[in-house]
Amino acid sequence: MSYIFKILSEHAELTGKNVILNWQIEQYESLINELMAYLCQEDVLGRQYVSRYNNLLRIRREREKNDK
């Protein structure tokens, strides 16, 4: 009888740990998704800034060329 009680107790403990682990995994997945969305957004903004910078450099070079 004590063996069955021990097994049931261990099962309950493992079930509780499993619930906690599943919750932690969901939290980490949520954070990773949020981080990836942020990084993708920053990547797009970074490309836009580089593109604008390159356009400004091109305009500056054209003006310098025309001034000569």
N, CA, C and O atoms as a DFTB+ gen file, in Angstrom:
272 C
 N C O
     1  1       0.812      -1.188       0.000
     2  2       0.000       0.000       0.000
     3  2       0.862       1.261       0.000
     4  3       0.578       2.231      -0.703
     5  1       1.936       1.219       0.817
     6  2       2.817       2.389       0.869
     7  2       3.527       2.593      -0.474
     8  3       3.856       3.719      -0.847
     9  1       3.757       1.492      -1.192
    10  2       4.392       1.580      -2.508
    11  2       3.485       2.338      -3.477
    12  3       3.958       3.193      -4.226
    13  1       2.196       2.034      -3.467
    14  2       1.234       2.718      -4.340
    15  2       1.146       4.198      -3.959
    16  3       1.094       5.064      -4.833
    17  1       1.129       4.485      -2.661
    18  2       1.081       5.877      -2.205
    19  2       2.327       6.637      -2.673
    20  3       2.247       7.792      -3.091
    21  1       3.481       5.962      -2.592
    22  2       4.734       6.581      -3.028
    23  2       4.682       6.876      -4.527
    24  3       5.084       7.956      -4.960
    25  1       4.196       5.937      -5.307
    26  2       4.088       6.130      -6.758
    27  2       3.132       7.276      -7.078
    28  3       3.435       8.119      -7.922
    29  1       1.975       7.310      -6.407
    30  2       1.008       8.390      -6.636
    31  2       1.585       9.744      -6.230
    32  3       1.352      10.752      -6.897
    33  1       2.328       9.758      -5.143
    34  2       2.954      10.995      -4.676
    35  2       3.990      11.492      -5.688
    36  3       4.034      12.680      -6.010
    37  1       4.821      10.573      -6.184
    38  2       5.819      10.934      -7.191
    39  2       5.151      11.407      -8.481
    40  3       5.614      12.351      -9.121
    41  1       4.069      10.747      -8.849
    42  2       3.327      11.143     -10.051
    43  2       2.783      12.564      -9.899
    44  3       2.876      13.370     -10.825
    45  1       2.222      12.868      -8.739
    46  2       1.687      14.214      -8.493
    47  2       2.809      15.248      -8.527
    48  3       2.642      16.336      -9.078
    49  1       3.942      14.904      -7.940
    50  2       5.079      15.824      -7.930
    51  2       5.589      16.070      -9.354
    52  3       5.857      17.209      -9.736
    53  1       5.719      14.997     -10.129
    54  2       6.185      15.137     -11.510
    55  2       5.181      15.900     -12.371
    56  3       5.572      16.668     -13.250
    57  1       3.894      15.691     -12.120
    58  2       2.863      16.433     -12.853
    59  2       2.987      17.923     -12.558
    60  3       2.887      18.749     -13.465
    61  1       3.203      18.265     -11.295
    62  2       3.394      19.668     -10.914
    63  2       4.625      20.271     -11.574
    64  3       4.583      21.394     -12.076
    65  1       5.724      19.516     -11.570
    66  2       6.948      19.997     -12.221
    67  2       6.738      20.163     -13.721
    68  3       7.250      21.103     -14.328
    69  1       5.979      19.241     -14.314
    70  2       5.698      19.306     -15.744
    71  2       4.903      20.564     -16.086
    72  3       5.171      21.223     -17.092
    73  1       3.926      20.891     -15.245
    74  2       3.123      22.103     -15.458
    75  2       4.019      23.333     -15.392
    76  3       3.912      24.233     -16.224
    77  1       4.903      23.367     -14.398
    78  2       5.812      24.509     -14.251
    79  2       6.745      24.609     -15.454
    80  3       6.962      25.699     -15.985
    81  1       7.296      23.478     -15.884
    82  2       8.193      23.485     -17.041
    83  2       7.471      23.931     -18.306
    84  3       8.022      24.700     -19.094
    85  1       6.250      23.458     -18.508
    86  2       5.483      23.885     -19.680
    87  2       5.227      25.384     -19.647
    88  3       5.305      26.051     -20.678
    89  1       4.922      25.915     -18.473
    90  2       4.699      27.355     -18.335
    91  2       5.983      28.123     -18.653
    92  3       5.948      29.140     -19.346
    93  1       7.119      27.628     -18.141
    94  2       8.393      28.288     -18.412
    95  2       8.717      28.253     -19.902
    96  3       9.189      29.245     -20.457
    97  1       8.469      27.129     -20.545
    98  2       8.719      27.018     -21.985
    99  2       7.859      28.012     -22.746
   100  3       8.344      28.673     -23.664
   101  1       6.594      28.126     -22.379
   102  2       5.706      29.085     -23.040
   103  2       6.204      30.509     -22.846
   104  3       6.148      31.320     -23.771
   105  1       6.689      30.818     -21.647
   106  2       7.213      32.163     -21.381
   107  2       8.453      32.435     -22.226
   108  3       8.590      33.515     -22.799
   109  1       9.358      31.456     -22.304
   110  2      10.554      31.622     -23.117
   111  2      10.201      31.763     -24.594
   112  3      10.788      32.591     -25.291
   113  1       9.258      30.971     -25.075
   114  2       8.830      31.090     -26.473
   115  2       8.261      32.472     -26.743
   116  3       8.533      33.065     -27.787
   117  1       7.481      32.982     -25.819
   118  2       6.910      34.315     -25.969
   119  2       8.010      35.371     -26.024
   120  3       7.975      36.271     -26.863
   121  1       8.980      35.257     -25.129
   122  2      10.092      36.210     -25.119
   123  2      10.924      36.118     -26.391
   124  3      11.342      37.138     -26.940
   125  1      11.163      34.903     -26.858
   126  2      11.941      34.719     -28.086
   127  2      11.200      35.318     -29.272
   128  3      11.809      35.986     -30.108
   129  1       9.894      35.087     -29.357
   130  2       9.112      35.669     -30.452
   131  2       9.144      37.188     -30.398
   132  3       9.269      37.849     -31.429
   133  1       9.032      37.736     -29.200
   134  2       9.083      39.189     -29.033
   135  2      10.452      39.728     -29.445
   136  3      10.548      40.751     -30.123
   137  1      11.500      39.034     -29.031
   138  2      12.855      39.443     -29.372
   139  2      13.095      39.366     -30.872
   140  3      13.681      40.278     -31.454
   141  1      12.646      38.286     -31.501
   142  2      12.828      38.140     -32.946
   143  2      12.075      39.224     -33.706
   144  3      12.590      39.757     -34.690
   145  1      10.877      39.556     -33.270
   146  2      10.114      40.627     -33.916
   147  2      10.861      41.947     -33.785
   148  3      10.924      42.724     -34.737
   149  1      11.426      42.201     -32.611
   150  2      12.185      43.431     -32.390
   151  2      13.417      43.465     -33.281
   152  3      13.702      44.482     -33.913
   153  1      14.156      42.343     -33.334
   154  2      15.367      42.300     -34.149
   155  2      15.052      42.470     -35.628
   156  3      15.789      43.150     -36.342
   157  1      13.977      41.866     -36.092
   158  2      13.582      42.020     -37.493
   159  2      13.227      43.472     -37.776
   160  3      13.594      44.016     -38.818
   161  1      12.513      44.096     -36.846
   162  2      12.141      45.500     -37.010
   163  2      13.402      46.360     -37.031
   164  3      13.517      47.261     -37.862
   165  1      14.339      46.101     -36.140
   166  2      15.585      46.865     -36.102
   167  2      16.386      46.644     -37.376
   168  3      17.022      47.571     -37.878
   169  1      16.361      45.420     -37.903
   170  2      17.078      45.110     -39.132
   171  2      16.514      45.934     -40.285
   172  3      17.268      46.485     -41.087
   173  1      15.195      46.016     -40.368
   174  2      14.547      46.798     -41.423
   175  2      14.905      48.269     -41.266
   176  3      15.242      48.930     -42.248
   177  1      14.838      48.785     -40.051
   178  2      15.200      50.182     -39.812
   179  2      16.664      50.432     -40.151
   180  3      17.008      51.467     -40.722
   181  1      17.514      49.492     -39.801
   182  2      18.931      49.622     -40.126
   183  2      19.158      49.701     -41.624
   184  3      19.948      50.523     -42.087
   185  1      18.480      48.863     -42.382
   186  2      18.609      48.910     -43.842
   187  2      18.105      50.232     -44.398
   188  3      18.688      50.783     -45.333
   189  1      17.018      50.741     -43.819
   190  2      16.485      52.027     -44.274
   191  2      17.488      53.145     -44.005
   192  3      17.693      54.005     -44.861
   193  1      18.110      53.145     -42.836
   194  2      19.099      54.170     -42.518
   195  2      20.302      54.083     -43.455
   196  3      20.802      55.106     -43.921
   197  1      20.760      52.884     -43.727
   198  2      21.890      52.715     -44.640
   199  2      21.513      53.209     -46.030
   200  3      22.307      53.881     -46.688
   201  1      20.317      52.883     -46.475
   202  2      19.857      53.337     -47.785
   203  2      19.797      54.861     -47.841
   204  3      20.247      55.461     -48.817
   205  1      19.256      55.482     -46.822
   206  2      19.188      56.953     -46.781
   207  2      20.585      57.560     -46.737
   208  3      20.854      58.559     -47.404
   209  1      21.455      56.967     -45.965
   210  2      22.834      57.455     -45.881
   211  2      23.519      57.362     -47.236
   212  3      24.191      58.300     -47.665
   213  1      23.348      56.230     -47.906
   214  2      23.948      56.070     -49.229
   215  2      23.380      57.080     -50.219
   216  3      24.118      57.609     -51.050
   217  1      22.089      57.353     -50.142
   218  2      21.486      58.359     -51.023
   219  2      22.061      59.739     -50.740
   220  3      22.358      60.488     -51.671
   221  1      22.221      60.081     -49.476
   222  2      22.814      61.375     -49.125
   223  2      24.258      61.476     -49.602
   224  3      24.683      62.530     -50.077
   225  1      25.006      60.401     -49.481
   226  2      26.380      60.399     -49.990
   227  2      26.407      60.597     -51.499
   228  3      27.229      61.348     -52.023
   229  1      25.499      59.917     -52.190
   230  2      25.429      60.050     -53.644
   231  2      25.103      61.485     -54.031
   232  3      25.719      62.035     -54.944
   233  1      24.140      62.095     -53.349
   234  2      23.764      63.485     -53.631
   235  2      24.941      64.419     -53.348
   236  3      25.213      65.338     -54.120
   237  1      25.628      64.179     -52.251
   238  2      26.788      65.009     -51.901
   239  2      27.864      64.900     -52.966
   240  3      28.429      65.913     -53.381
   241  1      28.154      63.694     -53.413
   242  2      29.173      63.508     -54.454
   243  2      28.763      64.178     -55.753
   244  3      29.595      64.777     -56.435
   245  1      27.482      64.080     -56.100
   246  2      26.999      64.736     -57.316
   247  2      27.139      66.246     -57.208
   248  3      27.523      66.898     -58.178
   249  1      26.838      66.808     -56.054
   250  2      26.978      68.256     -55.855
   251  2      28.439      68.671     -55.935
   252  3      28.779      69.677     -56.558
   253  1      29.301      67.881     -55.294
   254  2      30.732      68.194     -55.354
   255  2      31.237      68.102     -56.786
   256  3      32.058      68.914     -57.214
   257  1      30.752      67.124     -57.516
   258  2      31.149      66.952     -58.915
   259  2      30.660      68.133     -59.748
   260  3      31.397      68.627     -60.601
   261  1      29.443      68.589     -59.517
   262  2      28.880      69.712     -60.266
   263  2      29.533      71.035     -59.882
   264  3      29.595      71.948     -60.706
   265  1      30.020      71.158     -58.656
   266  2      30.674      72.388     -58.213
   267  2      32.050      72.556     -58.841
   268  3      32.559      73.675     -58.905
   269  1      32.651      71.495     -59.296
   270  2      34.001      71.565     -59.892
   271  2      33.954      72.012     -61.290
   272  3      34.996      72.126     -61.938
